[in-house]
Amino acid sequence: MSDSAASAGPSRLTPWFATFAAFVVPFGFVLAPMALFLVYSFFSVDHGSIVFSPTIANYVRFFTDPVFLPIFWRTCLLCLAVALLCVLFAFPVAYFLTTLRGRSRYMLLVLLLVPLLMSYVIKIYAVRSILGGNGVLNRALLATGIIDKPSMLFVFNLNAVLLTLTVLLIPFAVLPIFLSLERIPKALRHASADLGATNAQTFWRVTVPLSLPGTLSAMSFVFVLAIGDFLTPQMVGGQSGFTFGRIIYSQFGTAFNWPFGAALSVILAAVVILAIRLGGRVESSRGRIQ
């Protein structure tokens, strides 16, 4: 065999290997576990043992039990509020970064993304140390005389879950908005100014509409991360901060009801897919309009 033929063999195998990896990895790590959850959701548990006979009792229980559906809707509203707050806080930061020039822009962006490299549990404890009964916030309010005893308004309830998730997920919202703002051509802003528009008019009529795709991506991303989180409500939510993620966690843990936990996971996955699809449709419709 000649050297040219020997070298051509691996080169022909490379596209096949890349195609194989592109299909096998998503199937093995995403689609297969979701299919397994879907199959398990039609089983049941009897005296601690899984009964492998098809049934829709788990889904009937979810829709008829007076506990699960209200917590599900409350969790969806909570995560939607987290997504909105993250976008409201992240947009000014991302816009400020786009006004910088040179290396300072990307240095500050990297500093904003550094918390993503830290342990999630450590960040939750850091927020608890600020919002807790003996935290920095309560001590500051006591020192200024605003309150006369420590307040539990922002710890072990839904308010604590809302604030903690917002603080932890803001960096995930900054990056998509920053990338969307950075892609807006400067010529459009200059043209708006040349036509007599003020800075405020240019911002609301040019910058904000053109940055909507990144803003919607940030909202979808944060919503998906928040609705699947069970650790944050577990650590800062307390009994009154119970969320849907904690219910799923308990079904695979103390309750040992894997089929019902799988059914709840399928419902949660359907909501996540729907949120991603809605975000994609809105972005595509905005692109067609523009």
mmCIF file with all atom_site columns, N, CA and C in Angstrom, residues 104-146:
data_model
loop_
_atom_site.group_PDB
_atom_site.id
_atom_site.type_symbol
_atom_site.label_atom_id
_atom_site.label_alt_id
_atom_site.label_comp_id
_atom_site.label_asym_id
_atom_site.label_entity_id
_atom_site.label_seq_id
_atom_site.pdbx_PDB_ins_code
_atom_site.Cartn_x
_atom_site.Cartn_y
_atom_site.Cartn_z
_atom_site.occupancy
_atom_site.B_iso_or_equiv
_atom_site.pdbx_formal_charge
_atom_site.auth_seq_id
_atom_site.auth_comp_id
_atom_site.auth_asym_id
_atom_site.auth_atom_id
_atom_site.pdbx_PDB_model_num
ATOM 1   N N  . SER A 1 104 ? -10.380 46.619 28.668 1.00 0.00 ? 104 SER A N  1
ATOM 2   C CA . SER A 1 104 ? -11.150 46.785 29.899 1.00 0.00 ? 104 SER A CA 1
ATOM 3   C C  . SER A 1 104 ? -12.535 46.146 29.785 1.00 0.00 ? 104 SER A C  1
ATOM 4   N N  . ARG A 1 105 ? -13.114 46.177 28.565 1.00 0.00 ? 105 ARG A N  1
ATOM 5   C CA . ARG A 1 105 ? -14.439 45.586 28.372 1.00 0.00 ? 105 ARG A CA 1
ATOM 6   C C  . ARG A 1 105 ? -14.417 44.101 28.706 1.00 0.00 ? 105 ARG A C  1
ATOM 7   N N  . TYR A 1 106 ? -13.456 43.383 28.150 1.00 0.00 ? 106 TYR A N  1
ATOM 8   C CA . TYR A 1 106 ? -13.435 41.937 28.327 1.00 0.00 ? 106 TYR A CA 1
ATOM 9   C C  . TYR A 1 106 ? -12.854 41.545 29.686 1.00 0.00 ? 106 TYR A C  1
ATOM 10  N N  . MET A 1 107 ? -12.026 42.394 30.262 1.00 0.00 ? 107 MET A N  1
ATOM 11  C CA . MET A 1 107 ? -11.535 42.111 31.606 1.00 0.00 ? 107 MET A CA 1
ATOM 12  C C  . MET A 1 107 ? -12.677 42.172 32.623 1.00 0.00 ? 107 MET A C  1
ATOM 13  N N  . LEU A 1 108 ? -13.529 43.183 32.506 1.00 0.00 ? 108 LEU A N  1
ATOM 14  C CA . LEU A 1 108 ? -14.667 43.272 33.403 1.00 0.00 ? 108 LEU A CA 1
ATOM 15  C C  . LEU A 1 108 ? -15.667 42.141 33.152 1.00 0.00 ? 108 LEU A C  1
ATOM 16  N N  . LEU A 1 109 ? -15.821 41.746 31.896 1.00 0.00 ? 109 LEU A N  1
ATOM 17  C CA . LEU A 1 109 ? -16.721 40.637 31.586 1.00 0.00 ? 109 LEU A CA 1
ATOM 18  C C  . LEU A 1 109 ? -16.216 39.347 32.227 1.00 0.00 ? 109 LEU A C  1
ATOM 19  N N  . VAL A 1 110 ? -14.923 39.129 32.170 1.00 0.00 ? 110 VAL A N  1
ATOM 20  C CA . VAL A 1 110 ? -14.349 37.938 32.802 1.00 0.00 ? 110 VAL A CA 1
ATOM 21  C C  . VAL A 1 110 ? -14.544 37.981 34.310 1.00 0.00 ? 110 VAL A C  1
ATOM 22  N N  . LEU A 1 111 ? -14.372 39.172 34.912 1.00 0.00 ? 111 LEU A N  1
ATOM 23  C CA . LEU A 1 111 ? -14.583 39.298 36.352 1.00 0.00 ? 111 LEU A CA 1
ATOM 24  C C  . LEU A 1 111 ? -16.031 38.992 36.735 1.00 0.00 ? 111 LEU A C  1
ATOM 25  N N  . LEU A 1 112 ? -16.970 39.372 35.876 1.00 0.00 ? 112 LEU A N  1
ATOM 26  C CA . LEU A 1 112 ? -18.381 39.070 36.139 1.00 0.00 ? 112 LEU A CA 1
ATOM 27  C C  . LEU A 1 112 ? -18.662 37.577 36.041 1.00 0.00 ? 112 LEU A C  1
ATOM 28  N N  . LEU A 1 113 ? -17.905 36.882 35.214 1.00 0.00 ? 113 LEU A N  1
ATOM 29  C CA . LEU A 1 113 ? -18.121 35.450 35.019 1.00 0.00 ? 113 LEU A CA 1
ATOM 30  C C  . LEU A 1 113 ? -17.316 34.591 35.982 1.00 0.00 ? 113 LEU A C  1
ATOM 31  N N  . VAL A 1 114 ? -16.410 35.201 36.752 1.00 0.00 ? 114 VAL A N  1
ATOM 32  C CA . VAL A 1 114 ? -15.617 34.438 37.717 1.00 0.00 ? 114 VAL A CA 1
ATOM 33  C C  . VAL A 1 114 ? -16.489 33.690 38.728 1.00 0.00 ? 114 VAL A C  1
ATOM 34  N N  . PRO A 1 115 ? -17.589 34.288 39.256 1.00 0.00 ? 115 PRO A N  1
ATOM 35  C CA . PRO A 1 115 ? -18.426 33.527 40.213 1.00 0.00 ? 115 PRO A CA 1
ATOM 36  C C  . PRO A 1 115 ? -18.953 32.212 39.672 1.00 0.00 ? 115 PRO A C  1
ATOM 37  N N  . LEU A 1 116 ? -19.026 32.067 38.349 1.00 0.00 ? 116 LEU A N  1
ATOM 38  C CA . LEU A 1 116 ? -19.494 30.804 37.788 1.00 0.00 ? 116 LEU A CA 1
ATOM 39  C C  . LEU A 1 116 ? -18.511 29.673 38.047 1.00 0.00 ? 116 LEU A C  1
ATOM 40  N N  . LEU A 1 117 ? -17.243 30.005 38.342 1.00 0.00 ? 117 LEU A N  1
ATOM 41  C CA . LEU A 1 117 ? -16.239 28.992 38.613 1.00 0.00 ? 117 LEU A CA 1
ATOM 42  C C  . LEU A 1 117 ? -16.226 28.565 40.075 1.00 0.00 ? 117 LEU A C  1
ATOM 43  N N  . MET A 1 118 ? -16.959 29.270 40.925 1.00 0.00 ? 118 MET A N  1
ATOM 44  C CA . MET A 1 118 ? -16.994 28.949 42.344 1.00 0.00 ? 118 MET A CA 1
ATOM 45  C C  . MET A 1 118 ? -18.008 27.842 42.629 1.00 0.00 ? 118 MET A C  1
ATOM 46  N N  . SER A 1 119 ? -17.851 27.210 43.771 1.00 0.00 ? 119 SER A N  1
ATOM 47  C CA . SER A 1 119 ? -18.791 26.177 44.187 1.00 0.00 ? 119 SER A CA 1
ATOM 48  C C  . SER A 1 119 ? -20.173 26.764 44.405 1.00 0.00 ? 119 SER A C  1
ATOM 49  N N  . TYR A 1 120 ? -21.176 26.073 43.896 1.00 0.00 ? 120 TYR A N  1
ATOM 50  C CA . TYR A 1 120 ? -22.557 26.546 44.027 1.00 0.00 ? 120 TYR A CA 1
ATOM 51  C C  . TYR A 1 120 ? -22.979 26.599 45.490 1.00 0.00 ? 120 TYR A C  1
ATOM 52  N N  . VAL A 1 121 ? -22.574 25.603 46.264 1.00 0.00 ? 121 VAL A N  1
ATOM 53  C CA . VAL A 1 121 ? -22.948 25.549 47.686 1.00 0.00 ? 121 VAL A CA 1
ATOM 54  C C  . VAL A 1 121 ? -22.320 26.707 48.448 1.00 0.00 ? 121 VAL A C  1
ATOM 55  N N  . ILE A 1 122 ? -21.068 27.020 48.138 1.00 0.00 ? 122 ILE A N  1
ATOM 56  C CA . ILE A 1 122 ? -20.393 28.132 48.817 1.00 0.00 ? 122 ILE A CA 1
ATOM 57  C C  . ILE A 1 122 ? -21.099 29.445 48.523 1.00 0.00 ? 122 ILE A C  1
ATOM 58  N N  . LYS A 1 123 ? -21.548 29.625 47.285 1.00 0.00 ? 123 LYS A N  1
ATOM 59  C CA . LYS A 1 123 ? -22.259 30.861 46.936 1.00 0.00 ? 123 LYS A CA 1
ATOM 60  C C  . LYS A 1 123 ? -23.588 30.956 47.688 1.00 0.00 ? 123 LYS A C  1
ATOM 61  N N  . ILE A 1 124 ? -24.272 29.831 47.863 1.00 0.00 ? 124 ILE A N  1
ATOM 62  C CA . ILE A 1 124 ? -25.529 29.854 48.605 1.00 0.00 ? 124 ILE A CA 1
ATOM 63  C C  . ILE A 1 124 ? -25.281 30.218 50.062 1.00 0.00 ? 124 ILE A C  1
ATOM 64  N N  . TYR A 1 125 ? -24.231 29.649 50.650 1.00 0.00 ? 125 TYR A N  1
ATOM 65  C CA . TYR A 1 125 ? -23.901 29.995 52.033 1.00 0.00 ? 125 TYR A CA 1
ATOM 66  C C  . TYR A 1 125 ? -23.511 31.466 52.153 1.00 0.00 ? 125 TYR A C  1
ATOM 67  N N  . ALA A 1 126 ? -22.859 32.001 51.127 1.00 0.00 ? 126 ALA A N  1
ATOM 68  C CA . ALA A 1 126 ? -22.498 33.423 51.149 1.00 0.00 ? 126 ALA A CA 1
ATOM 69  C C  . ALA A 1 126 ? -23.744 34.299 51.163 1.00 0.00 ? 126 ALA A C  1
ATOM 70  N N  . VAL A 1 127 ? -24.743 33.930 50.365 1.00 0.00 ? 127 VAL A N  1
ATOM 71  C CA . VAL A 1 127 ? -25.988 34.696 50.358 1.00 0.00 ? 127 VAL A CA 1
ATOM 72  C C  . VAL A 1 127 ? -26.715 34.545 51.688 1.00 0.00 ? 127 VAL A C  1
ATOM 73  N N  . ARG A 1 128 ? -26.684 33.361 52.273 1.00 0.00 ? 128 ARG A N  1
ATOM 74  C CA . ARG A 1 128 ? -27.311 33.151 53.579 1.00 0.00 ? 128 ARG A CA 1
ATOM 75  C C  . ARG A 1 128 ? -26.655 33.997 54.656 1.00 0.00 ? 128 ARG A C  1
ATOM 76  N N  . SER A 1 129 ? -25.337 34.167 54.548 1.00 0.00 ? 129 SER A N  1
ATOM 77  C CA . SER A 1 129 ? -24.640 34.990 55.534 1.00 0.00 ? 129 SER A CA 1
ATOM 78  C C  . SER A 1 129 ? -25.024 36.459 55.430 1.00 0.00 ? 129 SER A C  1
ATOM 79  N N  . ILE A 1 130 ? -25.567 36.857 54.292 1.00 0.00 ? 130 ILE A N  1
ATOM 80  C CA . ILE A 1 130 ? -26.017 38.245 54.114 1.00 0.00 ? 130 ILE A CA 1
ATOM 81  C C  . ILE A 1 130 ? -27.470 38.410 54.538 1.00 0.00 ? 130 ILE A C  1
ATOM 82  N N  . LEU A 1 131 ? -28.312 37.443 54.179 1.00 0.00 ? 131 LEU A N  1
ATOM 83  C CA . LEU A 1 131 ? -29.745 37.582 54.412 1.00 0.00 ? 131 LEU A CA 1
ATOM 84  C C  . LEU A 1 131 ? -30.219 36.936 55.707 1.00 0.00 ? 131 LEU A C  1
ATOM 85  N N  . GLY A 1 132 ? -29.383 36.172 56.389 1.00 0.00 ? 132 GLY A N  1
ATOM 86  C CA . GLY A 1 132 ? -29.801 35.431 57.573 1.00 0.00 ? 132 GLY A CA 1
ATOM 87  C C  . GLY A 1 132 ? -30.154 36.319 58.754 1.00 0.00 ? 132 GLY A C  1
ATOM 88  N N  . GLY A 1 133 ? -30.665 35.669 59.815 1.00 0.00 ? 133 GLY A N  1
ATOM 89  C CA . GLY A 1 133 ? -31.070 36.408 61.011 1.00 0.00 ? 133 GLY A CA 1
ATOM 90  C C  . GLY A 1 133 ? -29.937 37.204 61.616 1.00 0.00 ? 133 GLY A C  1
ATOM 91  N N  . ASN A 1 134 ? -28.734 36.657 61.595 1.00 0.00 ? 134 ASN A N  1
ATOM 92  C CA . ASN A 1 134 ? -27.546 37.359 62.077 1.00 0.00 ? 134 ASN A CA 1
ATOM 93  C C  . ASN A 1 134 ? -26.647 37.801 60.919 1.00 0.00 ? 134 ASN A C  1
ATOM 94  N N  . GLY A 1 135 ? -27.244 37.950 59.746 1.00 0.00 ? 135 GLY A N  1
ATOM 95  C CA . GLY A 1 135 ? -26.468 38.310 58.571 1.00 0.00 ? 135 GLY A CA 1
ATOM 96  C C  . GLY A 1 135 ? -26.119 39.776 58.490 1.00 0.00 ? 135 GLY A C  1
ATOM 97  N N  . VAL A 1 136 ? -25.392 40.099 57.444 1.00 0.00 ? 136 VAL A N  1
ATOM 98  C CA . VAL A 1 136 ? -24.907 41.470 57.258 1.00 0.00 ? 136 VAL A CA 1
ATOM 99  C C  . VAL A 1 136 ? -26.077 42.438 57.108 1.00 0.00 ? 136 VAL A C  1
ATOM 100 N N  . LEU A 1 137 ? -27.111 42.055 56.385 1.00 0.00 ? 137 LEU A N  1
ATOM 101 C CA . LEU A 1 137 ? -28.248 42.949 56.154 1.00 0.00 ? 137 LEU A CA 1
ATOM 102 C C  . LEU A 1 137 ? -28.968 43.271 57.454 1.00 0.00 ? 137 LEU A C  1
ATOM 103 N N  . ASN A 1 138 ? -29.249 42.260 58.260 1.00 0.00 ? 138 ASN A N  1
ATOM 104 C CA . ASN A 1 138 ? -29.935 42.504 59.531 1.00 0.00 ? 138 ASN A CA 1
ATOM 105 C C  . ASN A 1 138 ? -29.084 43.337 60.481 1.00 0.00 ? 138 ASN A C  1
ATOM 106 N N  . ARG A 1 139 ? -27.808 43.088 60.516 1.00 0.00 ? 139 ARG A N  1
ATOM 107 C CA . ARG A 1 139 ? -26.926 43.870 61.386 1.00 0.00 ? 139 ARG A CA 1
ATOM 108 C C  . ARG A 1 139 ? -26.888 45.329 60.961 1.00 0.00 ? 139 ARG A C  1
ATOM 109 N N  . ALA A 1 140 ? -26.869 45.554 59.646 1.00 0.00 ? 140 ALA A N  1
ATOM 110 C CA . ALA A 1 140 ? -26.856 46.938 59.170 1.00 0.00 ? 140 ALA A CA 1
ATOM 111 C C  . ALA A 1 140 ? -28.161 47.640 59.509 1.00 0.00 ? 140 ALA A C  1
ATOM 112 N N  . LEU A 1 141 ? -29.296 46.949 59.359 1.00 0.00 ? 141 LEU A N  1
ATOM 113 C CA . LEU A 1 141 ? -30.591 47.549 59.688 1.00 0.00 ? 141 LEU A CA 1
ATOM 114 C C  . LEU A 1 141 ? -30.732 47.797 61.182 1.00 0.00 ? 141 LEU A C  1
ATOM 115 N N  . LEU A 1 142 ? -30.190 46.903 61.993 1.00 0.00 ? 142 LEU A N  1
ATOM 116 C CA . LEU A 1 142 ? -30.222 47.104 63.446 1.00 0.00 ? 142 LEU A CA 1
ATOM 117 C C  . LEU A 1 142 ? -29.337 48.275 63.852 1.00 0.00 ? 142 LEU A C  1
ATOM 118 N N  . ALA A 1 143 ? -28.184 48.384 63.205 1.00 0.00 ? 143 ALA A N  1
ATOM 119 C CA . ALA A 1 143 ? -27.254 49.464 63.558 1.00 0.00 ? 143 ALA A CA 1
ATOM 120 C C  . ALA A 1 143 ? -27.812 50.832 63.203 1.00 0.00 ? 143 ALA A C  1
ATOM 121 N N  . THR A 1 144 ? -28.568 50.895 62.114 1.00 0.00 ? 144 THR A N  1
ATOM 122 C CA . THR A 1 144 ? -29.139 52.184 61.709 1.00 0.00 ? 144 THR A CA 1
ATOM 123 C C  . THR A 1 144 ? -30.467 52.483 62.399 1.00 0.00 ? 144 THR A C  1
ATOM 124 N N  . GLY A 1 145 ? -30.991 51.529 63.164 1.00 0.00 ? 145 GLY A N  1
ATOM 125 C CA . GLY A 1 145 ? -32.227 51.746 63.898 1.00 0.00 ? 145 GLY A CA 1
ATOM 126 C C  . GLY A 1 145 ? -33.482 51.574 63.072 1.00 0.00 ? 145 GLY A C  1
ATOM 127 N N  . ILE A 1 146 ? -33.361 51.049 61.865 1.00 0.00 ? 146 ILE A N  1
ATOM 128 C CA . ILE A 1 146 ? -34.540 50.848 61.026 1.00 0.00 ? 146 ILE A CA 1
ATOM 129 C C  . ILE A 1 146 ? -35.427 49.753 61.610 1.00 0.00 ? 146 ILE A C  1
#
